[in-house]
CSV table of C-alpha atoms and ligand atoms in Angstrom, one decimal:
chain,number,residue,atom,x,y,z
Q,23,UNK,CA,12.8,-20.3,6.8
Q,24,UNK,CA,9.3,-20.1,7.7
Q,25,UNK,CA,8.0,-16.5,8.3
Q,26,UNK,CA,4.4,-15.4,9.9
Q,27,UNK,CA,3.2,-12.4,7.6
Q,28,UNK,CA,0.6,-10.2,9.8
Q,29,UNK,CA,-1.1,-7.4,8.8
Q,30,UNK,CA,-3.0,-5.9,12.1
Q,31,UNK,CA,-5.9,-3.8,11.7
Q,32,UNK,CA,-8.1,-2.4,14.5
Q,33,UNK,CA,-10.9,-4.6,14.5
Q,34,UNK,CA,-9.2,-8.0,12.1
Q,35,UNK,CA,-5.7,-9.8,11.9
Q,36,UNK,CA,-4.8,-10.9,8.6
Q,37,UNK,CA,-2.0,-13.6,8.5
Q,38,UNK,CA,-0.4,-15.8,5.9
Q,39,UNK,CA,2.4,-18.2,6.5
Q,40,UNK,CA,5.0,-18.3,4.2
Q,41,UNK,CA,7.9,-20.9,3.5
Q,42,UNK,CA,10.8,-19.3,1.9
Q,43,UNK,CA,12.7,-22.0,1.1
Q,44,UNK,CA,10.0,-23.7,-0.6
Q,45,UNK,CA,8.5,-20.5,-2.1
Q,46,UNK,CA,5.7,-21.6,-1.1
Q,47,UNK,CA,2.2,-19.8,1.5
Q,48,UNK,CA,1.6,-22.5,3.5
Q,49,UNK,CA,-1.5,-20.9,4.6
Q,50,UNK,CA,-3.5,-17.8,5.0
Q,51,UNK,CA,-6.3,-15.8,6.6
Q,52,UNK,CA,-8.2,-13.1,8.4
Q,53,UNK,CA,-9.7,-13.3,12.4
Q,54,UNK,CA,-11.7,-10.4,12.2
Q,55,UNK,CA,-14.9,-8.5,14.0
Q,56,UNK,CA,-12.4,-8.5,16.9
Q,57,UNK,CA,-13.9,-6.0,19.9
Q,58,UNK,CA,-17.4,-7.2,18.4
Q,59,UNK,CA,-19.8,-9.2,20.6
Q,60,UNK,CA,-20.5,-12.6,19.5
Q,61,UNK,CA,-22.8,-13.1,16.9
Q,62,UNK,CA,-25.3,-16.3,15.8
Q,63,UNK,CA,-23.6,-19.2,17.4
Q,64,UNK,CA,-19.8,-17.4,16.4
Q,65,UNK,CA,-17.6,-17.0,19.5
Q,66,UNK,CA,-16.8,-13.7,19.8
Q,67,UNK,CA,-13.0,-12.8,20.0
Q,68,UNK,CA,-12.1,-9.9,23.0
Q,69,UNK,CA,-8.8,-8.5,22.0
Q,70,UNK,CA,-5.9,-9.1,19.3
Q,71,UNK,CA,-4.6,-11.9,22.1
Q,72,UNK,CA,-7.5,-14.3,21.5
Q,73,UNK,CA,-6.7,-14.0,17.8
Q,74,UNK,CA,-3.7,-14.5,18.2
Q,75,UNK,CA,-4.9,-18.0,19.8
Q,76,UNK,CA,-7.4,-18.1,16.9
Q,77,UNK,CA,-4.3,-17.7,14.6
Q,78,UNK,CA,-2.1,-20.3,16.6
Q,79,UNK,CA,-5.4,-23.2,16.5
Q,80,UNK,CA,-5.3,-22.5,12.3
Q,81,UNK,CA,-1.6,-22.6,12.0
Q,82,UNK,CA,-1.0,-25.7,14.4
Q,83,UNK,CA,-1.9,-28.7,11.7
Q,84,UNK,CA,-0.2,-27.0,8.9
Q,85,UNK,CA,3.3,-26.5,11.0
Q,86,UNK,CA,3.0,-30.4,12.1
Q,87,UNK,CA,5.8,-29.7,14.6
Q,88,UNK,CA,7.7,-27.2,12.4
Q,89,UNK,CA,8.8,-24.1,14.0
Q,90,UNK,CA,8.0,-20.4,13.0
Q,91,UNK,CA,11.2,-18.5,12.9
Q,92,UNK,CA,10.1,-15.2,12.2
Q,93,UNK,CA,7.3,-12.7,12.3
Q,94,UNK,CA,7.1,-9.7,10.1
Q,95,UNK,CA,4.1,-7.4,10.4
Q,96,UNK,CA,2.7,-4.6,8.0
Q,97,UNK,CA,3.1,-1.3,9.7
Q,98,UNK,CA,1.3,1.7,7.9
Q,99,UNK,CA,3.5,4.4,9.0
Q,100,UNK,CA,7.0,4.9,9.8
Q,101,UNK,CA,7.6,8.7,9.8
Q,102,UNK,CA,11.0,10.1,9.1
Q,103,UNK,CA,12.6,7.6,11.4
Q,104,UNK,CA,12.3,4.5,9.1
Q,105,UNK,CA,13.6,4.1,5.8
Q,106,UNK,CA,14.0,0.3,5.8
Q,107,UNK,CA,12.7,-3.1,7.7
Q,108,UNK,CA,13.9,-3.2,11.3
Q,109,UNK,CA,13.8,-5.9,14.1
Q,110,UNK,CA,11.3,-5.1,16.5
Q,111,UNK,CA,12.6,-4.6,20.1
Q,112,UNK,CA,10.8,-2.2,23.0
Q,113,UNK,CA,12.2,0.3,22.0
Q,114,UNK,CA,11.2,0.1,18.0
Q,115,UNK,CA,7.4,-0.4,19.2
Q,116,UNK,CA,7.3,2.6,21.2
Q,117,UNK,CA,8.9,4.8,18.3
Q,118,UNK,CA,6.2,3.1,16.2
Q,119,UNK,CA,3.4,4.1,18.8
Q,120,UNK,CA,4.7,7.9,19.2
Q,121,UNK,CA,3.7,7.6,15.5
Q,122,UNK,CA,0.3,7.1,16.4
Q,123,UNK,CA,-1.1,11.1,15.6
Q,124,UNK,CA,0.3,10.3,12.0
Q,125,UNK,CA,-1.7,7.2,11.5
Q,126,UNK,CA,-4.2,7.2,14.0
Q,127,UNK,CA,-6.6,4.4,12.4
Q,128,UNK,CA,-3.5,2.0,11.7
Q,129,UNK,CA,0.1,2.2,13.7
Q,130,UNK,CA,-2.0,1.9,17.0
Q,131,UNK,CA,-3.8,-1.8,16.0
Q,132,UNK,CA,-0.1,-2.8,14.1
Q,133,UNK,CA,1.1,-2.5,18.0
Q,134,UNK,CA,-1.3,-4.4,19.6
Q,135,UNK,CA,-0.1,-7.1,17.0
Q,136,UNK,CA,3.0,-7.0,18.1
Q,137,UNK,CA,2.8,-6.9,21.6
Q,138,UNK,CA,0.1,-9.9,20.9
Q,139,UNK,CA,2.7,-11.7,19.6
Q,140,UNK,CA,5.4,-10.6,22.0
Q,141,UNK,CA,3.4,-11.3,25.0
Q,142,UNK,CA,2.8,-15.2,23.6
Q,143,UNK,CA,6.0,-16.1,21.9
Q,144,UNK,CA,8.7,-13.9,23.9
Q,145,UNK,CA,11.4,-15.0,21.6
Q,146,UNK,CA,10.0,-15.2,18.5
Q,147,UNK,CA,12.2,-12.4,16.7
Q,148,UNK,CA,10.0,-9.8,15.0
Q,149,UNK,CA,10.6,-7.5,12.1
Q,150,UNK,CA,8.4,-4.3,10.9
Q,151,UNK,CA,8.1,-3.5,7.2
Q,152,UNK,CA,6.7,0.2,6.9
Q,153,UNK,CA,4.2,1.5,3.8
Q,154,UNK,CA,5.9,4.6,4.2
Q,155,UNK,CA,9.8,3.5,3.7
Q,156,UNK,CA,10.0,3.5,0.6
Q,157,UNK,CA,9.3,7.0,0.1
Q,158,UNK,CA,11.8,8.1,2.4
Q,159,UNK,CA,14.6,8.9,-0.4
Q,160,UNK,CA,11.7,11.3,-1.9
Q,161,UNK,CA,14.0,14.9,-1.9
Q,162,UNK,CA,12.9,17.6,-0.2
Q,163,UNK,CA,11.2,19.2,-3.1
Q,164,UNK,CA,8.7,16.8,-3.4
Q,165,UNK,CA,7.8,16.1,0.1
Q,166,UNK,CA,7.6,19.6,1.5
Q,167,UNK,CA,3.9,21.2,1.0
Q,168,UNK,CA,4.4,25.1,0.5
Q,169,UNK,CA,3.1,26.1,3.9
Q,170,UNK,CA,4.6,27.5,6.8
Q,171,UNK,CA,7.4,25.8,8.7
Q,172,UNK,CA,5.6,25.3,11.6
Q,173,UNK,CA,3.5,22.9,10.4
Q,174,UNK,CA,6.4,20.5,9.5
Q,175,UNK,CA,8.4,21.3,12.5
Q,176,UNK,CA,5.7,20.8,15.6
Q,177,UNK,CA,3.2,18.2,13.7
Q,178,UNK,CA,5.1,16.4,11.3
Q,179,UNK,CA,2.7,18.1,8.6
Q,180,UNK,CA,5.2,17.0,5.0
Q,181,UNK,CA,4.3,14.5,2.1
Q,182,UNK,CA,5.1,10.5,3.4
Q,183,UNK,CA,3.3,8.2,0.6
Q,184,UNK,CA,2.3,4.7,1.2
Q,185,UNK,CA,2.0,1.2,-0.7
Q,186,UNK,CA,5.6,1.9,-0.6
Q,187,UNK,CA,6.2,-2.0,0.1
Q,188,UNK,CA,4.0,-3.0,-3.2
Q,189,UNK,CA,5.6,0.1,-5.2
Q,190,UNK,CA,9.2,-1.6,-4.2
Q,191,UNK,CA,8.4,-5.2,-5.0
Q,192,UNK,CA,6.7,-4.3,-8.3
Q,193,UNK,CA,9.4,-2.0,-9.5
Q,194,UNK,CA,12.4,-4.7,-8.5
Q,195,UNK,CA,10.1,-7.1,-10.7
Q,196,UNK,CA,9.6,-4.6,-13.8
Q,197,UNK,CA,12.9,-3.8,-13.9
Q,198,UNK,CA,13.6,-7.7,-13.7
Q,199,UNK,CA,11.3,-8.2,-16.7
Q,200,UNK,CA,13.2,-5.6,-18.6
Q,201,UNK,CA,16.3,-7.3,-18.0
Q,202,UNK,CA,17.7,-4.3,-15.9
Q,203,UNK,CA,19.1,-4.1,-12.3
Q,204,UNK,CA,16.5,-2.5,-9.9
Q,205,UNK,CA,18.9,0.4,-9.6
Q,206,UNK,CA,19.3,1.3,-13.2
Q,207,UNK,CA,15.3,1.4,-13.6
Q,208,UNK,CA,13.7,4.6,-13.9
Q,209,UNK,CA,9.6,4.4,-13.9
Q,210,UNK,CA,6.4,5.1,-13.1
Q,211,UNK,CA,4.7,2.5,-10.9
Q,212,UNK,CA,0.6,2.4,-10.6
Q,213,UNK,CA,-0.7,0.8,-7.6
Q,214,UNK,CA,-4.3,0.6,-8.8
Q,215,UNK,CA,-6.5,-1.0,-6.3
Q,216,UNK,CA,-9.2,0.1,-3.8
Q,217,UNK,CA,-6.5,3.0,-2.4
Q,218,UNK,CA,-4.4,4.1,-5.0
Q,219,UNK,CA,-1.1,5.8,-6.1
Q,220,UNK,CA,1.3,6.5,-8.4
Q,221,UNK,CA,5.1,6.5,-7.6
Q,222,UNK,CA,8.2,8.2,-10.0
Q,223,UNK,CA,10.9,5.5,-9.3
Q,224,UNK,CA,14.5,7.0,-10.4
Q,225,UNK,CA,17.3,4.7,-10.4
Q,226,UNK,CA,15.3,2.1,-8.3
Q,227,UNK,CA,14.7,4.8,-5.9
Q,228,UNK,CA,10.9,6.4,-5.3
Q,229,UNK,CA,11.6,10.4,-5.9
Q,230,UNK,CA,8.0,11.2,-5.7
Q,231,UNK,CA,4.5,9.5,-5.3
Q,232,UNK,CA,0.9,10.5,-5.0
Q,233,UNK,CA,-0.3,10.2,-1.7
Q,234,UNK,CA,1.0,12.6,0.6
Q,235,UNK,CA,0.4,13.2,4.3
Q,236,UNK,CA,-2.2,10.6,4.6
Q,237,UNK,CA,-3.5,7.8,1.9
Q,238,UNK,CA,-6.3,10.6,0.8
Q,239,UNK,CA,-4.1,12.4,-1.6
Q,240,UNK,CA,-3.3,12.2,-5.2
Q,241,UNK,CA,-5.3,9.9,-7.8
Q,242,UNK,CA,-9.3,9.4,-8.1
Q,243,UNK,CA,-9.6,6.2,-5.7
Q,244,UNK,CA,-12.5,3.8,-4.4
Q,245,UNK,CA,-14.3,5.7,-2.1
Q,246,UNK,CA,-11.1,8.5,-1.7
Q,247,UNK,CA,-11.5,11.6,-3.6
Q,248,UNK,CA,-8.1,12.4,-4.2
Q,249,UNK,CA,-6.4,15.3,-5.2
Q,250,UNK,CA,-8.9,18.6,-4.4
Q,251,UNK,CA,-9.0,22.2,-3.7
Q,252,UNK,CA,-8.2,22.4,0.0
Q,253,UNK,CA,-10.8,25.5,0.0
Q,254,UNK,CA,-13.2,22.6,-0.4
Q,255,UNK,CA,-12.8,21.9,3.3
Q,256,UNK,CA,-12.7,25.3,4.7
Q,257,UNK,CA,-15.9,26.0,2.4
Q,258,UNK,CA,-17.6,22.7,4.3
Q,259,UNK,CA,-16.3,23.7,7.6
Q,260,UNK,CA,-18.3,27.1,7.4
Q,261,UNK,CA,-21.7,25.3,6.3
Q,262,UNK,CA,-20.7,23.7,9.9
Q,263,UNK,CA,-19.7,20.4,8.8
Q,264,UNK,CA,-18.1,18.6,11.7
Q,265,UNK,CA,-14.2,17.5,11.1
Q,266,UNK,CA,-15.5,14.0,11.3
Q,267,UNK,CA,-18.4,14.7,8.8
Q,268,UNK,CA,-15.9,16.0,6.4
Q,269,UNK,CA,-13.4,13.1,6.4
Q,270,UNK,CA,-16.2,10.9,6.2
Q,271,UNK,CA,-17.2,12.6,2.9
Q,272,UNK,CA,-13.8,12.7,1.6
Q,273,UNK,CA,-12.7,9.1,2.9
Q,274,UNK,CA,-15.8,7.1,2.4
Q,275,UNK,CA,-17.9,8.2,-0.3
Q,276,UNK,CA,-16.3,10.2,-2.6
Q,277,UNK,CA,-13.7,8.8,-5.3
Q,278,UNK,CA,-15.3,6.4,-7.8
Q,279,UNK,CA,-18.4,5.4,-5.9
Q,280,UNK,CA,-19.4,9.2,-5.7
Q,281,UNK,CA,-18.9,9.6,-9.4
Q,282,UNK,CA,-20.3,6.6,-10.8
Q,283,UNK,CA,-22.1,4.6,-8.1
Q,284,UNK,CA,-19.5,1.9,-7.2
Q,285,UNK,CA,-16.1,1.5,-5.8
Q,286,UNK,CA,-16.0,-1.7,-7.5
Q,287,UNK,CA,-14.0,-1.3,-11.3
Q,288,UNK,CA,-16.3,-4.2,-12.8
Q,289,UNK,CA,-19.4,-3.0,-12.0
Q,290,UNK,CA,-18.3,0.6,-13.4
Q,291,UNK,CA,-16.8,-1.3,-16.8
Q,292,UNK,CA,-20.3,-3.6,-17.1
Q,293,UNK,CA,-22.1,-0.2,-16.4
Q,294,UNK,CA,-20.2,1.9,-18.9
Q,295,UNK,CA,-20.4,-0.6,-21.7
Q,296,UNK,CA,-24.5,-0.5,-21.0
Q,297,UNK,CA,-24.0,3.4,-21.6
Q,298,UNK,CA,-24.7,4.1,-18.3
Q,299,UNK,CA,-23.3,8.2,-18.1
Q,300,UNK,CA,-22.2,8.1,-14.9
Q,301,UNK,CA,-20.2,5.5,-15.2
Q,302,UNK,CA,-18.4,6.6,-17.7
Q,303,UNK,CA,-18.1,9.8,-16.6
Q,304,UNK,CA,-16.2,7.6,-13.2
Q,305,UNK,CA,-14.0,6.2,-15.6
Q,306,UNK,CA,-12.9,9.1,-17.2
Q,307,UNK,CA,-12.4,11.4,-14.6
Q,308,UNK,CA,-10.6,8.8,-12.9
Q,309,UNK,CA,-8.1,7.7,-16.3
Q,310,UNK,CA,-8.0,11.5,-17.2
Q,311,UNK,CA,-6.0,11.9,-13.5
Q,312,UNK,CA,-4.2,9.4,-13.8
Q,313,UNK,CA,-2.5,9.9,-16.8
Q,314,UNK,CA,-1.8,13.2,-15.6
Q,315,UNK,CA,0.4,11.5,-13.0
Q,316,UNK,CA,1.8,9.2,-15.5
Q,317,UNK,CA,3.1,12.6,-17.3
Q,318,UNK,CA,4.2,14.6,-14.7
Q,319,UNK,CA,6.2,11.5,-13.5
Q,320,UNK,CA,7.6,10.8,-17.0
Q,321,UNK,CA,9.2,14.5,-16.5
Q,322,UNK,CA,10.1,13.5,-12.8
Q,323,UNK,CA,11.8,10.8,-13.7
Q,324,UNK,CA,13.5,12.4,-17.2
Q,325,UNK,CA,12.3,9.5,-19.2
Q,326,UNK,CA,10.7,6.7,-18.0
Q,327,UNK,CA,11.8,3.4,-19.2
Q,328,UNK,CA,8.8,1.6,-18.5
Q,329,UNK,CA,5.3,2.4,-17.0
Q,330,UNK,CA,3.9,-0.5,-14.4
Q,331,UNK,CA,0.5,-1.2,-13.7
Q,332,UNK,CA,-0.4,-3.6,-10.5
Q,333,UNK,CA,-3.2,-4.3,-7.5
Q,334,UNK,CA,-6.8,-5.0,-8.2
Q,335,UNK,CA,-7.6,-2.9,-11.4
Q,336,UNK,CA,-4.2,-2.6,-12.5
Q,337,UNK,CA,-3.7,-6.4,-12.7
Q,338,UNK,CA,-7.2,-6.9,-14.0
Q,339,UNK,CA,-9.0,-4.1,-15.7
Q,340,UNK,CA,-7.8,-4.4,-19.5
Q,341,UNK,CA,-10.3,-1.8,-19.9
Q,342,UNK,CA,-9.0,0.8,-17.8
Q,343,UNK,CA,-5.5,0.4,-18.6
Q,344,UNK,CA,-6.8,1.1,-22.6
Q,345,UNK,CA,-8.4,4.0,-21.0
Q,346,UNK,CA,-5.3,5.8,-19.3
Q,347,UNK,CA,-2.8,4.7,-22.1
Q,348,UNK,CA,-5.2,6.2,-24.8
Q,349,UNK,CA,-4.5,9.2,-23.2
Q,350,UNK,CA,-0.9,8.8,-23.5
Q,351,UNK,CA,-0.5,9.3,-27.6
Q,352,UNK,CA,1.6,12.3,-26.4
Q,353,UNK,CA,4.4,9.9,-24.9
Q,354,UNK,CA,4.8,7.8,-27.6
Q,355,UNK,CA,3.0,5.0,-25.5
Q,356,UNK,CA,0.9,2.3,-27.7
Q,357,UNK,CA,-0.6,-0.5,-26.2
Q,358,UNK,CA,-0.9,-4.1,-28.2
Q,359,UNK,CA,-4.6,-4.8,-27.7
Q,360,UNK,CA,-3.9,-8.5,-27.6
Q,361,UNK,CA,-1.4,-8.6,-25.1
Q,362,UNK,CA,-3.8,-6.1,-23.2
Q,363,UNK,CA,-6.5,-8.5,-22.8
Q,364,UNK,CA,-4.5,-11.4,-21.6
Q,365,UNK,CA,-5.3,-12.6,-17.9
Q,366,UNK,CA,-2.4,-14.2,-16.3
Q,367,UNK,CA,-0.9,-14.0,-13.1
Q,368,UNK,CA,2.6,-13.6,-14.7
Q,369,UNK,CA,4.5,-10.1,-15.2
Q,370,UNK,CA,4.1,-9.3,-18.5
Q,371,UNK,CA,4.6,-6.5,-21.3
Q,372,UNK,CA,1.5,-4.9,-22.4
Q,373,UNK,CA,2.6,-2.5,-24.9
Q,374,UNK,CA,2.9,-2.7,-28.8
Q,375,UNK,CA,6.8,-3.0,-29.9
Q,376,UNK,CA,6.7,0.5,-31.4
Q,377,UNK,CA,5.7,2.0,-28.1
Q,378,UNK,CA,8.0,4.6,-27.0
Q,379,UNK,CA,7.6,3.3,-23.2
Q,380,UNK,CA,7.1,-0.1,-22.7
Q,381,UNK,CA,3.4,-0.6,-20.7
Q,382,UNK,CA,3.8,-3.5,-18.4
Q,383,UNK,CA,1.6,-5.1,-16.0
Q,384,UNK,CA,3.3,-6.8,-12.9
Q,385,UNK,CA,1.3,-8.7,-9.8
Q,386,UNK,CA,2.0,-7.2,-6.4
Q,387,UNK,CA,2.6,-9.4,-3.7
Q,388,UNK,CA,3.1,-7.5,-0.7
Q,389,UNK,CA,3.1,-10.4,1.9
Q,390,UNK,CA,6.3,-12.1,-0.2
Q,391,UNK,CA,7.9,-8.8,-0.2
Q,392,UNK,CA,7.0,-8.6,3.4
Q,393,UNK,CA,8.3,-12.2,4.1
Q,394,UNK,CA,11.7,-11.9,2.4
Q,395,UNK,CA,12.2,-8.6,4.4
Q,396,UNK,CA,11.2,-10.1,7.4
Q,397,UNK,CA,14.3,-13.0,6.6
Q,398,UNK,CA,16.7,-11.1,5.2
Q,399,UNK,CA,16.8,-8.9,8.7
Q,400,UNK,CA,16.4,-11.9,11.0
Q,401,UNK,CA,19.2,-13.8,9.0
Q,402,UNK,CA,21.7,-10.4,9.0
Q,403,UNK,CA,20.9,-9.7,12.9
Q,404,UNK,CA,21.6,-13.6,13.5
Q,405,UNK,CA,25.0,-13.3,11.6
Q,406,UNK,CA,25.9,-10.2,13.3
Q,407,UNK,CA,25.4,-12.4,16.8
Q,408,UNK,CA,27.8,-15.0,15.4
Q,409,UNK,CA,30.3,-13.0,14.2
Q,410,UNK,CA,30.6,-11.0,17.6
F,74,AMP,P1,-7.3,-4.2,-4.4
F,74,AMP,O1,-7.5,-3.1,-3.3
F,74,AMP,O2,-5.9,-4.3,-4.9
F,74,AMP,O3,-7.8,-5.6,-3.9
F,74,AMP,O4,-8.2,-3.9,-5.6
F,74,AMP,C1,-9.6,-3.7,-5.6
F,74,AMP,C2,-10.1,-3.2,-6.9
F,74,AMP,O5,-9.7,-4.1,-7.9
F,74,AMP,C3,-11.6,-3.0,-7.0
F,74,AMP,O6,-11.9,-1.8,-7.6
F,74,AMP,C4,-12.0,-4.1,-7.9
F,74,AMP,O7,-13.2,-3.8,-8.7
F,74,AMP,C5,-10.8,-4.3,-8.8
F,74,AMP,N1,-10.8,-5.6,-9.5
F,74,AMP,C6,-10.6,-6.8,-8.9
F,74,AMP,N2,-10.7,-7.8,-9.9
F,74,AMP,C7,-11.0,-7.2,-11.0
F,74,AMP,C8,-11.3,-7.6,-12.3
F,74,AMP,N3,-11.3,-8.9,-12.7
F,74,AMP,N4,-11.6,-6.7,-13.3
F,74,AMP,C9,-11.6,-5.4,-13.0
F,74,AMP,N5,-11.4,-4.9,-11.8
F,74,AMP,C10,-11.1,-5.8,-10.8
């Protein structure tokens, strides 16, 4: 089966074409500066249609007369309602747009990708993997903040998480590596990467994660400051900062880069090793919160059996991982600083074997985990035609 993975932001389309039979991406890439006026000799492109057509031109020599039978698109938020991939018809888009208050920046540009693609290939069935479905099975005790009702009941105001797709994927693969079934594994997953999160998985099921009503809570991110006294806000609002000004601030230049300097974990590793302060003052604030997670996750989770890191720094900072499992003598955990420093693109263990958790690292790859999603609904709706 050969599946279209899009991921539709506001002003880009990223797309990557994947044959499942072949395990193989056939190929990938971004359209983006979409809305922008043409720029030194670049033809501008108007609206997510004409990407679309920019899309189609790209994918036309690689298909060499193949057909694509499915479309599955990244969709950032899927509220209560959605608590698994679901084939896109009218009335699924408009449930996903009446989601727009919750994601305002996101769910509105994931529509206009799939009416794009609705609009050119009216057949072409489409399915929508959500960020948030993962974290549906969170209980109530983790999801509800402790504020008045109201807030839940008229604007939706509870914790939803996110990366839920990456958490998912990367917990099925630990618990693959450990030689378990994805619902006997009981975890903590860390999506380390520009955003980031930490999920407690119980019996292949996420009970709690980081990042609550929008991507800005929880762990020390980027540019995202994380977890913070919401006083903070009601403080700024009374020196007569603006509501934009303020999640600007918090959003955009908090989080690593307002610690040490740089959202990027390489420059803040170089940086630290020349004994630059701040740096290392970034890295330790941000490890010091994290393994906070990790422990108040092992307890969610009554033992974890493994803890997972993935994304960006996860996959590649050897350093930071030492940083936040040095912090995690308490636990038993001891990492193997070998098997730490290896590079590899494979799912691997990490940890010495007296640890008392095993410390693994496992790649995310949320456009696979998108494809197969995307197939395994097309395939089930097409036997359910045949069998009526
Ligand atoms: P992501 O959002 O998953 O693409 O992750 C982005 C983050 O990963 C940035 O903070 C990068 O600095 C970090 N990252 C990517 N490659 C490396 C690397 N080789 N070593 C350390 N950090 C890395």
């Amino acid at each position: 089966m050969l599946v279209l993975v899009i991921n539709s932001g506001s002003s880009s389309l990223k797309y990557q074409l994947r044959d499942l039979d072949a395990g193989t991406v056939l190929t990938e890439g971004i359209v983006d500066r979409i809305g922008f006026p043409a720029e030194g000799g670049e033809v501008g492109v108007a609206d997510h249609e004409e990407a679309l057509e920019v899309v189609d031109a790209a994918l036309h020599e690689v298909l060499a007369g193949r057909q694509i039978d499915a479309v599955g698109h990244r969709v950032v938020h899927g509220g209560e309602r959605f608590g698994d991939p679901v084939l896109i018809d009218n009335e699924i888009t408009r449930a996903i747009e009446r989601l727009n208050p919750l994601a305002p920046l996101h769910n509105p540009a994931n529509v206009l990708g799939i009416r794009a693609i609705a609009e050119k290939w009216p057949d072409m069935p489409q399915v929508a993997v959500f960020d948030t479905a993962y974290h549906r099975t969170l209980p109530e005790r983790a999801w509800r903040y402790a504020v008045p009702d109201w807030l839940y009941t008229r604007h939706g105001i509870r914790r939803y998480g996110f990366h839920g797709t990456s958490h998912q994927y990367v917990a099925g693969r630990a618990a693959g590596l450990l030689g378990l079934e994805p619902a006997a594994f009981d975890g903590v997953v860390l999506h380390l990467g520009n955003g980031a999160s930490a999920t407690a998985v119980q019996g292949g099921r996420s009970i709690d994660t980081s990042m609550g009503f929008t991507p800005l809570e929880g762990l020390v991110m980027g540019t995202r400051s994380g977890d913070i006294d919401p006083s903070i806000l009601v403080f700024l609002g009374r020196l007569g900062m603006s509501s934009d000004e303020i999640d600007d601030l918090l959003n955009r230049e908090s989080g690593l880069k307002a610690l040490g300097g740089s959202n990027d974990m390489r420059t803040l590793v170089e940086a630290a090793e020349r004994g630059d302060a701040k740096a290392r003052r970034a890295l330790d604030v941000a490890s010091y919160r994290l393994a906070k997670y990790v422990g108040a996750y092992h307890v969610a989770v009554g033992g974890a059996k493994a803890i997972v890191f993935t994304a960006g720094i996860g996959e590649n900072s050897s350093v930071f991982r030492a940083l936040v499992a040095e912090q995690l003598g308490a636990l038993g955990v001891v990492l193997d600083t070998e098997a730490n420093a290896v590079r590899s693109p494979e799912p691997r263990v990490i940890s010495a074997p007296g640890s008392a958790i095993p410390v693994l690292v496992v790649p995310t790859d949320e456009e696979r985990a998108i494809a197969e999603a995307t197939a395994a609904v097309v395939s089930s709706a097409l036997g359910e035609r045949a069998s009526r």
